[in-house]
Coordinates of C-alpha atoms in Angstrom, one line a residue:
Chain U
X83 CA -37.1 130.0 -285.0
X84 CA -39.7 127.3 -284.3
X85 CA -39.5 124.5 -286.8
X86 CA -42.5 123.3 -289.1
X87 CA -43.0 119.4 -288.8
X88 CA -42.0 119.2 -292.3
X89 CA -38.4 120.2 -291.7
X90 CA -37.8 118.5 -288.8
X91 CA -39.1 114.8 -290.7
X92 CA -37.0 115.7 -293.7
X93 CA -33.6 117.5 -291.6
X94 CA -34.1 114.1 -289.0
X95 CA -33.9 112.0 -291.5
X96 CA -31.6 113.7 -293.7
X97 CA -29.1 113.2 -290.8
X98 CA -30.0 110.0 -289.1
X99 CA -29.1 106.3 -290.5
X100 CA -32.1 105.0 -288.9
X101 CA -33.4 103.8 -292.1
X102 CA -31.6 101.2 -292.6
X103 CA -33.6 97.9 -293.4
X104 CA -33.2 95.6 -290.5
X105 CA -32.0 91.8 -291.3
X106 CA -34.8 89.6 -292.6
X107 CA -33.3 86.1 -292.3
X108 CA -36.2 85.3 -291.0
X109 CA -38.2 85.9 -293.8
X110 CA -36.6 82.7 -295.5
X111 CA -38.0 80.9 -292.7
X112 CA -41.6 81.9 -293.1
X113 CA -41.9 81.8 -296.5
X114 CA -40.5 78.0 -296.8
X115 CA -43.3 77.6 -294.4
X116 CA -45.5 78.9 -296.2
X117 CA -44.9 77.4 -299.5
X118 CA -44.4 74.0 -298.1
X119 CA -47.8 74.2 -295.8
X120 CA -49.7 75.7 -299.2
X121 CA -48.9 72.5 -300.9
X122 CA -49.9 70.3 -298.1
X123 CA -53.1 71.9 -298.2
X124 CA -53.3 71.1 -302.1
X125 CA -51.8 67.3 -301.6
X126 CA -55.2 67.2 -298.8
X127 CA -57.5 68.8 -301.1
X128 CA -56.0 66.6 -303.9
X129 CA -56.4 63.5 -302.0
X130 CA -59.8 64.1 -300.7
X131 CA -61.0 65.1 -304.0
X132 CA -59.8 61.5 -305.3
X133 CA -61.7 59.6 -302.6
X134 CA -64.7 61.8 -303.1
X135 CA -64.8 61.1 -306.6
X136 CA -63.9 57.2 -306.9
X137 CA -67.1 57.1 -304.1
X138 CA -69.4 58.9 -306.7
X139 CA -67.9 57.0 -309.4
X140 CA -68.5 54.0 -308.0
X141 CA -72.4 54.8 -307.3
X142 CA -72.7 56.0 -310.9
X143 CA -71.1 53.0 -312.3
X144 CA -74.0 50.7 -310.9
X145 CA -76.0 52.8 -312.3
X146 CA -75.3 53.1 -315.6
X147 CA -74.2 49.4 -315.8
X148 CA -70.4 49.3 -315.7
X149 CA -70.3 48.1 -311.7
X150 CA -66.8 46.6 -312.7
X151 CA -65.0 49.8 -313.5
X152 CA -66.8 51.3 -310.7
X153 CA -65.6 48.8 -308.6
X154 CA -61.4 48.3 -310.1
X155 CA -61.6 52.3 -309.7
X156 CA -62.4 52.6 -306.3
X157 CA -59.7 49.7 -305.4
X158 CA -57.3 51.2 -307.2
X159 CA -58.0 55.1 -306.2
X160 CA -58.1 54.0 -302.6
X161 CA -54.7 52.1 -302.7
X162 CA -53.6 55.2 -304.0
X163 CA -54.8 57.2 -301.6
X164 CA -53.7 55.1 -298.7
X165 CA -50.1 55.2 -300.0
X166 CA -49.9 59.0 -300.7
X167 CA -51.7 59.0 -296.8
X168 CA -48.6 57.7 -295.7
X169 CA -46.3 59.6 -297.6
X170 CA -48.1 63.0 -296.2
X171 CA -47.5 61.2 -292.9
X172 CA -44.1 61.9 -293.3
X173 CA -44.1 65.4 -294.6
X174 CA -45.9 66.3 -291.4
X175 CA -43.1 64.9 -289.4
X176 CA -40.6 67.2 -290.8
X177 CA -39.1 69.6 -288.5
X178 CA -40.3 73.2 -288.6
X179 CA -37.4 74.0 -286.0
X180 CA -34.7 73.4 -288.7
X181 CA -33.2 76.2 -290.3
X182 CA -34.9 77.2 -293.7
X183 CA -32.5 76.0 -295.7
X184 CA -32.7 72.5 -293.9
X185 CA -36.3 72.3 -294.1
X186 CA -36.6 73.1 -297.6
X187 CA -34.0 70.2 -298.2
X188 CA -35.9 68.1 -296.0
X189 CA -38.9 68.5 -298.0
X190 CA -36.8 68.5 -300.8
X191 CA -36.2 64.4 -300.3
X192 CA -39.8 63.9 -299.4
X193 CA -40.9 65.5 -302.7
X194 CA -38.4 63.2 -304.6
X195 CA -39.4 60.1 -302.8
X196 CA -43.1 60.8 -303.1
X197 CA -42.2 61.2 -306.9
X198 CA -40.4 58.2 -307.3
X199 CA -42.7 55.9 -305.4
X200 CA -46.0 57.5 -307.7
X201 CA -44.0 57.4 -310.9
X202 CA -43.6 53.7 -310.2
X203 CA -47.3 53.1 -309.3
X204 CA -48.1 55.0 -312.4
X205 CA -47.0 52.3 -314.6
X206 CA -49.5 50.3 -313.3
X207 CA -52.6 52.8 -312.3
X208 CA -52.8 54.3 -315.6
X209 CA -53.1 50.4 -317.6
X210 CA -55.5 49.5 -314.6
X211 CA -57.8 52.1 -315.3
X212 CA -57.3 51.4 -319.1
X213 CA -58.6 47.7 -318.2
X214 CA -61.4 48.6 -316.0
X215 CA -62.9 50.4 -318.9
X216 CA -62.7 48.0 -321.1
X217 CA -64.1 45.3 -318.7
X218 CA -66.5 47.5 -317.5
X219 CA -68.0 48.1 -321.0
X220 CA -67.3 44.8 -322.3
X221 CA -69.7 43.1 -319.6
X222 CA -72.3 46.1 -319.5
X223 CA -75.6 44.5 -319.9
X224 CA -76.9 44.8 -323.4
X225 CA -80.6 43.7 -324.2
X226 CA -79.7 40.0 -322.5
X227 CA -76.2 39.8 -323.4
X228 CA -73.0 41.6 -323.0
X229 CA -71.9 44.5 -325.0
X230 CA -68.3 43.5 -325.7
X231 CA -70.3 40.2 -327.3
X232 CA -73.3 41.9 -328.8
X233 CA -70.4 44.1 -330.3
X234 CA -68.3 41.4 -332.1
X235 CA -71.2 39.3 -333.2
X236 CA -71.9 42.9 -335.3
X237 CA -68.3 43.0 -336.7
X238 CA -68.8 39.3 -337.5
X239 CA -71.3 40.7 -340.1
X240 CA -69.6 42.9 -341.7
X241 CA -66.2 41.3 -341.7
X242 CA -66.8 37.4 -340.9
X243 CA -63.2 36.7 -342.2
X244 CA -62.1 38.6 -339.1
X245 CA -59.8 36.3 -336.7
X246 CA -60.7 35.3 -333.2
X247 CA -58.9 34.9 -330.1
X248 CA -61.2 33.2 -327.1
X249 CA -63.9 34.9 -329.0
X250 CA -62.1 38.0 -329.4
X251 CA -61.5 39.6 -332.6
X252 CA -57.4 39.5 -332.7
X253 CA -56.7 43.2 -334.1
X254 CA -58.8 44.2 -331.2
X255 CA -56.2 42.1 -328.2
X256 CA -53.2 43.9 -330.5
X257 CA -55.0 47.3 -330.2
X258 CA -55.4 46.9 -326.4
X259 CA -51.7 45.3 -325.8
X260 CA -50.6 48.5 -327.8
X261 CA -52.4 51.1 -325.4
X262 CA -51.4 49.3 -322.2
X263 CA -48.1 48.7 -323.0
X264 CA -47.8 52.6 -324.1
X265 CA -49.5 53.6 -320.9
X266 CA -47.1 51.4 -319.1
X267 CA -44.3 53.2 -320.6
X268 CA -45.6 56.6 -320.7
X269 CA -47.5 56.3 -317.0
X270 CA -44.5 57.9 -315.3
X271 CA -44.4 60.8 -317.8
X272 CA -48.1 61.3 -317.4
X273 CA -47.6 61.4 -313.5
X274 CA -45.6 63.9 -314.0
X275 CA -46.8 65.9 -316.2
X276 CA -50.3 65.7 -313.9
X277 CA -47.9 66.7 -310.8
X278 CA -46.9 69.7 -312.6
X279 CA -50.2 70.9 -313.6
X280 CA -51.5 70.9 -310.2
X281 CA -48.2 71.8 -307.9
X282 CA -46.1 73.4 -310.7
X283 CA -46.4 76.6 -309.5
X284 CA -45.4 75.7 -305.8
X285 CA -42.3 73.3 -306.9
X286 CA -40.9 76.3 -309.0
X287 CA -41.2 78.9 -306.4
X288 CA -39.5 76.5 -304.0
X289 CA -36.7 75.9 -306.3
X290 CA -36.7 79.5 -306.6
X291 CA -36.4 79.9 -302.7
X292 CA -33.5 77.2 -302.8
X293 CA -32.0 78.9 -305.1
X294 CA -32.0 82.0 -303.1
X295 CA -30.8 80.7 -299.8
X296 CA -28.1 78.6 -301.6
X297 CA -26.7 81.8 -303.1
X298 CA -27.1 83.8 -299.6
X299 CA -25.3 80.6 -298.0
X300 CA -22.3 80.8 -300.5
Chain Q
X220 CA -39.1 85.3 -303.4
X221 CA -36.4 85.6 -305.4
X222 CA -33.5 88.0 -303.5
X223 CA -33.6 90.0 -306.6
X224 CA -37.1 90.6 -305.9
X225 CA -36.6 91.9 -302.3
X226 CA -33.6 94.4 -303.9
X227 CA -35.9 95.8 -306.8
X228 CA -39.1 95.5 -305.3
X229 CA -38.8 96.4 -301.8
X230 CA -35.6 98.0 -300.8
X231 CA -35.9 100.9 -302.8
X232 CA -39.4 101.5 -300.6
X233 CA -37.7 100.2 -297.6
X234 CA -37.6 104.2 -296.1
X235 CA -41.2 104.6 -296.2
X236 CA -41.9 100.9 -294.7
X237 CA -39.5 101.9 -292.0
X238 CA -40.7 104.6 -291.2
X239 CA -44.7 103.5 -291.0
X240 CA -43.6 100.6 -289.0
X241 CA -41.8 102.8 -286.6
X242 CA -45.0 104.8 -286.3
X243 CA -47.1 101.8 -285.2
X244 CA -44.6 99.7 -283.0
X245 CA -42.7 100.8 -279.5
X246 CA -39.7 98.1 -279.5
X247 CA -36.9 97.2 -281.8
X248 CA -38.2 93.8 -281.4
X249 CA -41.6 95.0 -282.5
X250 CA -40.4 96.9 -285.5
X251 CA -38.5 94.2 -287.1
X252 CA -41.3 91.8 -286.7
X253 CA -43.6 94.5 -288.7
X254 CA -40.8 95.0 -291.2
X255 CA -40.3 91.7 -291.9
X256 CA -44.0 90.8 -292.3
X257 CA -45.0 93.4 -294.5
X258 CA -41.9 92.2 -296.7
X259 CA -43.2 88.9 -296.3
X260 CA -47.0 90.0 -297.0
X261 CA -45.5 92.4 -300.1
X262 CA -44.3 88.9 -301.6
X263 CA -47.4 86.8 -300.9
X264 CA -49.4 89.7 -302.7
X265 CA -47.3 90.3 -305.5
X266 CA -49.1 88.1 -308.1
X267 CA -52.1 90.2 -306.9
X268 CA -50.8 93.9 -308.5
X269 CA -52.3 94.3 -311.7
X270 CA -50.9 97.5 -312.3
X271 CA -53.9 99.7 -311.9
X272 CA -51.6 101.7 -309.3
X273 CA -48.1 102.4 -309.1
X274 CA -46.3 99.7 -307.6
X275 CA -45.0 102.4 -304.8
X276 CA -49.0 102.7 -304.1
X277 CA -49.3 99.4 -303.8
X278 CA -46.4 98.6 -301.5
X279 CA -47.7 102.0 -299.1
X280 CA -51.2 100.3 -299.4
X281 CA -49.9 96.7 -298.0
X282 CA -47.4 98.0 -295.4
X283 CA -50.3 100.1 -293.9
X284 CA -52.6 97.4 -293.9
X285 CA -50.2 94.7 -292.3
X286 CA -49.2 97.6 -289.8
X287 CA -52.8 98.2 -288.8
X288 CA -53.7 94.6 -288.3
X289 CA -51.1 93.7 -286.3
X290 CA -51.7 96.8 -284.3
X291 CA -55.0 95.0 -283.9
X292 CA -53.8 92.1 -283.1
X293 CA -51.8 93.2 -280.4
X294 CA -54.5 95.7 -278.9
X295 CA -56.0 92.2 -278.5
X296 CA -53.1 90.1 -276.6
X297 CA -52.5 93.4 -274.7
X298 CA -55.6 93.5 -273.6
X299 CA -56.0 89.8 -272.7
X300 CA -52.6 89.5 -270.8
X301 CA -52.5 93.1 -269.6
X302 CA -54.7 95.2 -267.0
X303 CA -56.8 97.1 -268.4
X304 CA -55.0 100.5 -267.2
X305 CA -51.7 100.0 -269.6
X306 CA -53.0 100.6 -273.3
X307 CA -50.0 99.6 -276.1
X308 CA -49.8 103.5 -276.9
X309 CA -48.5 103.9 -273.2
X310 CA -45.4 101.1 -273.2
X311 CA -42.3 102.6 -272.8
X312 CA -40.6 103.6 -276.1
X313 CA -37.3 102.4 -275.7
X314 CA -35.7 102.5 -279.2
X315 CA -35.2 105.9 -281.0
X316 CA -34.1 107.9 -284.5
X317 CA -30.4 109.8 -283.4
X318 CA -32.4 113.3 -283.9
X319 CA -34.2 114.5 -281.2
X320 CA -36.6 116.6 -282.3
X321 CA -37.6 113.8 -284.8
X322 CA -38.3 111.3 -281.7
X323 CA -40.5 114.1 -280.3
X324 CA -42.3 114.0 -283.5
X325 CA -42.4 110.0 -283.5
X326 CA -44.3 110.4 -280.2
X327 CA -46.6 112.7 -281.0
X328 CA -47.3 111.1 -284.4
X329 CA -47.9 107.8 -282.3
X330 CA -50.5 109.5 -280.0
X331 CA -52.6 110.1 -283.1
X332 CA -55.3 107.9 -284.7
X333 CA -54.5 104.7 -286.5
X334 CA -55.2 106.0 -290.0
X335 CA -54.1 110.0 -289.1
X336 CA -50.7 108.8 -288.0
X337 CA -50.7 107.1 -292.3
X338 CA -52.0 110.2 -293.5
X339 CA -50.1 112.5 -292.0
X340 CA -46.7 110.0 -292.7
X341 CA -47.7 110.3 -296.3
X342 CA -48.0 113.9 -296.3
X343 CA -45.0 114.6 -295.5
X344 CA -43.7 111.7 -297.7
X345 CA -44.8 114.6 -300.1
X346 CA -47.5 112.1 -301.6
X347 CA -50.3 113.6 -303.1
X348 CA -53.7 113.6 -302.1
X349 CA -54.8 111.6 -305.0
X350 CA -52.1 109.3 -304.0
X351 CA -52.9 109.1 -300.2
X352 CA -56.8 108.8 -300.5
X353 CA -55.7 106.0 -302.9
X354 CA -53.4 104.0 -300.3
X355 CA -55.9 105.0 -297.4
X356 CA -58.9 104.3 -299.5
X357 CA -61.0 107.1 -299.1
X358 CA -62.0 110.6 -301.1
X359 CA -59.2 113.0 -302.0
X360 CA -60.8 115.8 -301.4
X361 CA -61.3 115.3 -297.8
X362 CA -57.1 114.7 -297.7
X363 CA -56.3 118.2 -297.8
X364 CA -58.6 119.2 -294.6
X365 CA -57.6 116.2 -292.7
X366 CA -54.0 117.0 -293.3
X367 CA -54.4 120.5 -292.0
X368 CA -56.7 119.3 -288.5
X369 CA -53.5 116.7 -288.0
X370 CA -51.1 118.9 -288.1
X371 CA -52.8 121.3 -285.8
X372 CA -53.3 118.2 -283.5
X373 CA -49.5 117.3 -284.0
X374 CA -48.4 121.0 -283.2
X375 CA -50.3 121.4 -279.7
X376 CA -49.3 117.6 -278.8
X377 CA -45.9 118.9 -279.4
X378 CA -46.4 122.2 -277.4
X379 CA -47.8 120.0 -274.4
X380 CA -51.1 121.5 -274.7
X381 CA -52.7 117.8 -275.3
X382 CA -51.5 114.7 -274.2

């Protein structure tokens, strides 16, 4: 008796083992790739976006009068930017003929080095920026004379007791010491927590894939 | 991509991904490439379900879509690299299931169109036709007469009446 095409699809695989799921080592390989070239796109993006906004920033500081933060920004940004450059340099050297496992690794030391080296320039960048605010508005052009002057003269006023250091009210310097020295100390923490807003995502799925491999490995 | 993820999310679909990859590709080489990218595409997508379909839909709906566009893709490089005369439908099949009559149907299901050769897959996958107009994308009530023009294709390919 002839055989409907029903039968013979369930009776031929009823009997055969042909569905058996080939190997798919492979697919380690593709997806560290894929992780590892998504976040290169972000750290391009990221780093792009920083030099596209310390360029407007510095046009709109002129403009609104605080040409010195404008300016300390855009230094500092671009330093930035030319070290993280480098760094990204680097990742693209990494070798894509490596096994999975190695590549990951690889990009595993980059990613700690790239950490380490920004965690130390935080301690700096975030105080900088701290400073280039306060400079900024503290020489911003206010009817004739500076603001950070125009400002004091109208605390002398109302508190003329107040003490002065180089014309500086004093609880003002310990305010300012306070916050730099906190941003000092939390600048790395910040970094960090920053990183892990932006790449979070990508970091855990990669510790996810090392995870894997490691366990297929053992 | 957790390892657990491939064993609970796509093994347990890994017959039906097998089997529409093996309808599309005419190497061993070839089907493991399509396997493994529709794994790898199954993955990617994941975050993308939002549960408006059974996950089983959503895995058919993927591995059809991977296995159509790299059909497409290597129409392309065939017909760049190739003469003109040799199509991909007419490279020599040389892997096969153990049953016979199954490999006959394989060839004839291959001769088919692109989204027959799903439809019919998924038919006798004994999906329904609410189920296959979802993963194909089109109206279920065309399903039913579709199915029965395929199969009528499918039997004279198999009788030799059409190549």
């Amino acid at each position: 008796m002839e055989r409907s095409i029903e039968n013979i699809w369930k009776e031929g695989f009823l009997k055969s083992d042909d569905l058996v799921a080939p190997k798919i080592n492979n697919l380690y390989n593709q997806k560290s790739i894929h992780i590892i070239d998504k976040f290169k796109r972000m750290f391009k993006i990221n780093l792009i976006a920083i030099v596209a906004f310390s360029f407007a920033f510095l046009v709109v500081s002129f403009f609104v009068g605080i040409p010195i933060t404008g300016v300390i920004f855009f230094v500092t940004l671009s330093v930035l930017v030319y070290i993280n450059k480098k760094l990204l340099n680097e990742l693209e050297k990494i070798d894509l003929g490596e096994s999975s496992y190695q590549y990951l690794k690889a990009f595993n030391q980059w990613k700690n080095k790239q950490l380490s080296i920004n965690m130390k320039i935080s301690r700096f960048f975030y105080p900088i920026i701290f400073l280039a605010m306060i400079f900024g508005f503290w020489f911003k052009d206010a009817e004739g004379m500076y603001l950070g002057e125009r400002l004091v003269g109208e605390i002398l006023v109302g508190f003329p007791e107040i003490y002065l250091v180089f014309g500086i009210p004093l609880i003002g310097i310990v305010i300012a010491i306070i916050i730099l020295v906190l941003l000092a100390f939390f600048g790395a923490r910040i970094y960090k927590w920053d990183l892990n807003v932006i790449y979070g995502n990508v970091f855990k799925k990669l510790e996810e894939l090392m995870t894997d491999i490691e366990s297929l490995r053992s | 991509m957790s390892s657990d993820f491939y064993k609970i999310s796509i093994l347990p679909f890994a017959g039906i991904i097998i089997k529409l990859c093996r309808a599309y590709t005419n190497s061993q080489q070839d089907f493991e490439d399509y396997y493994q990218e529709v794994c790898l595409q199954i993955w990617r997508s994941k975050d993308n379900f939002r549960e408006e379909s059974q996950w089983s839909t959503w895995v058919y709906r993927i591995s059809l879509n991977v296995c159509l566009t790299l059909l497409k893709k290597k129409k392309n490089n065939v017909q760049h690299f190739v003469s003109d005369s040799v199509t991909v439908e007419e490279t020599e099949d040389n892997y096969a299931f153990s049953d016979e009559s199954l490999n006959l149907l394989y060839d004839a299901i291959r001769k088919l169109s692109e989204i027959d050769r799903a439809i019919i897959m998924l038919y006798l996958e004994e999906k329904s036709q609410k189920e296959i107009a979802e993963i194909i994308g089109t109206n279920p009530n065309n399903i039913g007469v579709r199915v029965k023009r395929i199969k009528i294709r499918l039997k004279k390919i198999l009788d030799g009446k059409i190549n």
